[in-house]
């Protein structure tokens, strides 16, 4: 039972290291791959195309389904065109919607309850 626990612990550690390295490729915290034990199966490796969340990727072993969906493609296309227009006008890049929303929420006046208290 102890060996199973150590295997699971080792697996989750390798998975976390690989995920971090995929998200932050230039980070010094990612560490070298030379001393790290690899994954036995491509289904265990979180950075393999088979693990992108689509059923077609799982069934085809990552050969199909790794392309962006229509919504992601359209979002990226719109963002790139807006950035190109902003660069042509020497404007700073636009901020994400979440940051705009938080900025607008801060500007709102306090309600009646906050005035009384």
mmCIF file of C-alpha atoms in Angstrom:
data_model
loop_
_atom_site.group_PDB
_atom_site.id
_atom_site.type_symbol
_atom_site.label_atom_id
_atom_site.label_comp_id
_atom_site.label_asym_id
_atom_site.label_seq_id
_atom_site.Cartn_x
_atom_site.Cartn_y
_atom_site.Cartn_z
ATOM 1 C CA UNK A 1 0.000 0.000 0.000
ATOM 2 C CA UNK A 2 2.881 2.361 0.734
ATOM 3 C CA UNK A 3 4.353 1.785 -2.709
ATOM 4 C CA UNK A 4 1.030 2.713 -4.335
ATOM 5 C CA UNK A 5 0.909 5.921 -2.317
ATOM 6 C CA UNK A 6 4.443 6.851 -3.310
ATOM 7 C CA UNK A 7 3.655 6.096 -6.972
ATOM 8 C CA UNK A 8 0.574 8.345 -6.897
ATOM 9 C CA UNK A 9 2.555 11.086 -5.163
ATOM 10 C CA UNK A 10 5.331 10.806 -7.759
ATOM 11 C CA UNK A 11 2.819 10.834 -10.628
ATOM 12 C CA UNK A 12 1.046 13.972 -9.411
ATOM 13 C CA UNK A 13 4.398 15.663 -8.842
ATOM 14 C CA UNK A 14 5.540 14.900 -12.408
ATOM 15 C CA UNK A 15 2.169 16.003 -13.775
ATOM 16 C CA UNK A 16 2.337 19.316 -11.896
ATOM 17 C CA UNK A 17 5.912 19.924 -13.085
ATOM 18 C CA UNK A 18 4.974 19.238 -16.705
ATOM 19 C CA UNK A 19 1.869 21.434 -16.520
ATOM 20 C CA UNK A 20 3.867 24.292 -14.991
ATOM 21 C CA UNK A 21 6.575 23.980 -17.625
ATOM 22 C CA UNK A 22 3.955 24.039 -20.415
ATOM 23 C CA UNK A 23 2.359 27.204 -19.008
ATOM 24 C CA UNK A 24 5.667 28.939 -18.141
ATOM 25 C CA UNK A 25 8.300 27.745 -20.641
ATOM 26 C CA UNK A 26 10.957 30.341 -19.777
ATOM 27 C CA UNK A 27 10.710 29.992 -16.005
ATOM 28 C CA UNK A 28 13.726 28.838 -14.031
ATOM 29 C CA UNK A 29 11.364 27.046 -11.628
ATOM 30 C CA UNK A 30 10.390 24.592 -14.358
ATOM 31 C CA UNK A 31 13.722 22.842 -13.908
ATOM 32 C CA UNK A 32 15.672 20.670 -16.309
ATOM 33 C CA UNK A 33 14.019 17.675 -17.937
ATOM 34 C CA UNK A 34 17.192 15.596 -17.806
ATOM 35 C CA UNK A 35 16.778 14.554 -14.168
ATOM 36 C CA UNK A 36 13.041 14.020 -14.383
ATOM 37 C CA UNK A 37 11.447 10.677 -15.115
ATOM 38 C CA UNK A 38 9.143 10.779 -18.148
ATOM 39 C CA UNK A 39 5.583 9.559 -18.450
ATOM 40 C CA UNK A 40 5.037 5.948 -19.487
ATOM 41 C CA UNK A 41 1.918 6.700 -21.535
ATOM 42 C CA UNK A 42 0.892 9.686 -23.648
ATOM 43 C CA UNK A 43 -2.440 9.657 -21.832
ATOM 44 C CA UNK A 44 -0.609 10.458 -18.573
ATOM 45 C CA UNK A 45 1.288 13.421 -20.038
ATOM 46 C CA UNK A 46 -0.737 16.654 -19.591
ATOM 47 C CA UNK A 47 1.201 18.451 -22.341
ATOM 48 C CA UNK A 48 0.459 15.793 -24.996
ATOM 49 C CA UNK A 49 -2.178 16.763 -27.626
ATOM 50 C CA UNK A 50 -4.328 13.810 -26.564
ATOM 51 C CA UNK A 51 -5.177 15.656 -23.329
ATOM 52 C CA UNK A 52 -6.777 18.795 -24.731
ATOM 53 C CA UNK A 53 -10.269 17.894 -23.535
ATOM 54 C CA UNK A 54 -11.775 16.725 -26.818
ATOM 55 C CA UNK A 55 -13.091 13.221 -27.436
ATOM 56 C CA UNK A 56 -11.702 13.118 -30.984
ATOM 57 C CA UNK A 57 -8.202 13.693 -29.606
ATOM 58 C CA UNK A 58 -8.526 10.751 -27.234
ATOM 59 C CA UNK A 59 -9.899 8.432 -29.919
ATOM 60 C CA UNK A 60 -7.273 9.362 -32.525
ATOM 61 C CA UNK A 61 -4.336 9.574 -30.131
ATOM 62 C CA UNK A 62 -3.991 13.344 -30.520
ATOM 63 C CA UNK A 63 -3.854 13.369 -34.315
ATOM 64 C CA UNK A 64 -7.245 15.075 -34.707
ATOM 65 C CA UNK A 65 -9.011 17.565 -32.525
ATOM 66 C CA UNK A 66 -5.998 19.555 -31.397
ATOM 67 C CA UNK A 67 -6.965 22.554 -33.510
ATOM 68 C CA UNK A 68 -8.773 25.500 -31.987
ATOM 69 C CA UNK A 69 -12.537 25.497 -32.112
ATOM 70 C CA UNK A 70 -14.515 28.079 -34.045
ATOM 71 C CA UNK A 71 -15.137 30.301 -31.022
ATOM 72 C CA UNK A 72 -11.481 30.299 -29.932
ATOM 73 C CA UNK A 73 -10.353 30.961 -33.492
ATOM 74 C CA UNK A 74 -12.796 33.876 -33.877
ATOM 75 C CA UNK A 75 -11.791 35.322 -30.510
ATOM 76 C CA UNK A 76 -8.102 35.188 -31.385
ATOM 77 C CA UNK A 77 -8.766 36.678 -34.823
ATOM 78 C CA UNK A 78 -10.758 39.599 -33.413
ATOM 79 C CA UNK A 79 -8.154 40.251 -30.722
ATOM 80 C CA UNK A 80 -5.325 40.254 -33.278
ATOM 81 C CA UNK A 81 -7.179 42.630 -35.612
ATOM 82 C CA UNK A 82 -7.973 45.022 -32.751
ATOM 83 C CA UNK A 83 -4.343 44.988 -31.622
ATOM 84 C CA UNK A 84 -3.185 45.644 -35.185
ATOM 85 C CA UNK A 85 -5.541 48.636 -35.451
ATOM 86 C CA UNK A 86 -4.333 49.938 -32.090
ATOM 87 C CA UNK A 87 -0.693 49.539 -33.129
ATOM 88 C CA UNK A 88 -1.383 51.454 -36.346
ATOM 89 C CA UNK A 89 -2.804 54.340 -34.289
ATOM 90 C CA UNK A 90 0.004 54.105 -31.668
ATOM 91 C CA UNK A 91 -2.476 53.194 -28.941
ATOM 92 C CA UNK A 92 -1.579 50.945 -26.014
ATOM 93 C CA UNK A 93 -2.944 47.375 -26.178
ATOM 94 C CA UNK A 94 -6.492 46.980 -24.937
ATOM 95 C CA UNK A 95 -7.027 45.607 -21.471
ATOM 96 C CA UNK A 96 -8.994 42.385 -20.929
ATOM 97 C CA UNK A 97 -12.732 42.581 -20.249
ATOM 98 C CA UNK A 98 -12.344 41.378 -16.662
ATOM 99 C CA UNK A 99 -9.981 44.246 -15.836
ATOM 100 C CA UNK A 100 -12.293 46.773 -17.517
ATOM 101 C CA UNK A 101 -15.222 45.431 -15.492
ATOM 102 C CA UNK A 102 -13.306 45.696 -12.204
ATOM 103 C CA UNK A 103 -12.216 49.240 -13.051
ATOM 104 C CA UNK A 104 -15.830 50.261 -13.745
ATOM 105 C CA UNK A 105 -17.029 48.625 -10.526
ATOM 106 C CA UNK A 106 -14.560 50.721 -8.510
ATOM 107 C CA UNK A 107 -15.930 53.965 -9.982
ATOM 108 C CA UNK A 108 -19.510 53.276 -8.897
ATOM 109 C CA UNK A 109 -20.854 55.402 -6.075
ATOM 110 C CA UNK A 110 -21.621 53.658 -2.793
ATOM 111 C CA UNK A 111 -25.214 52.677 -2.179
ATOM 112 C CA UNK A 112 -27.551 53.993 0.498
ATOM 113 C CA UNK A 113 -26.546 51.323 3.016
ATOM 114 C CA UNK A 114 -22.871 52.283 2.801
ATOM 115 C CA UNK A 115 -23.722 55.981 3.203
ATOM 116 C CA UNK A 116 -25.744 55.300 6.360
ATOM 117 C CA UNK A 117 -23.195 52.947 7.893
#
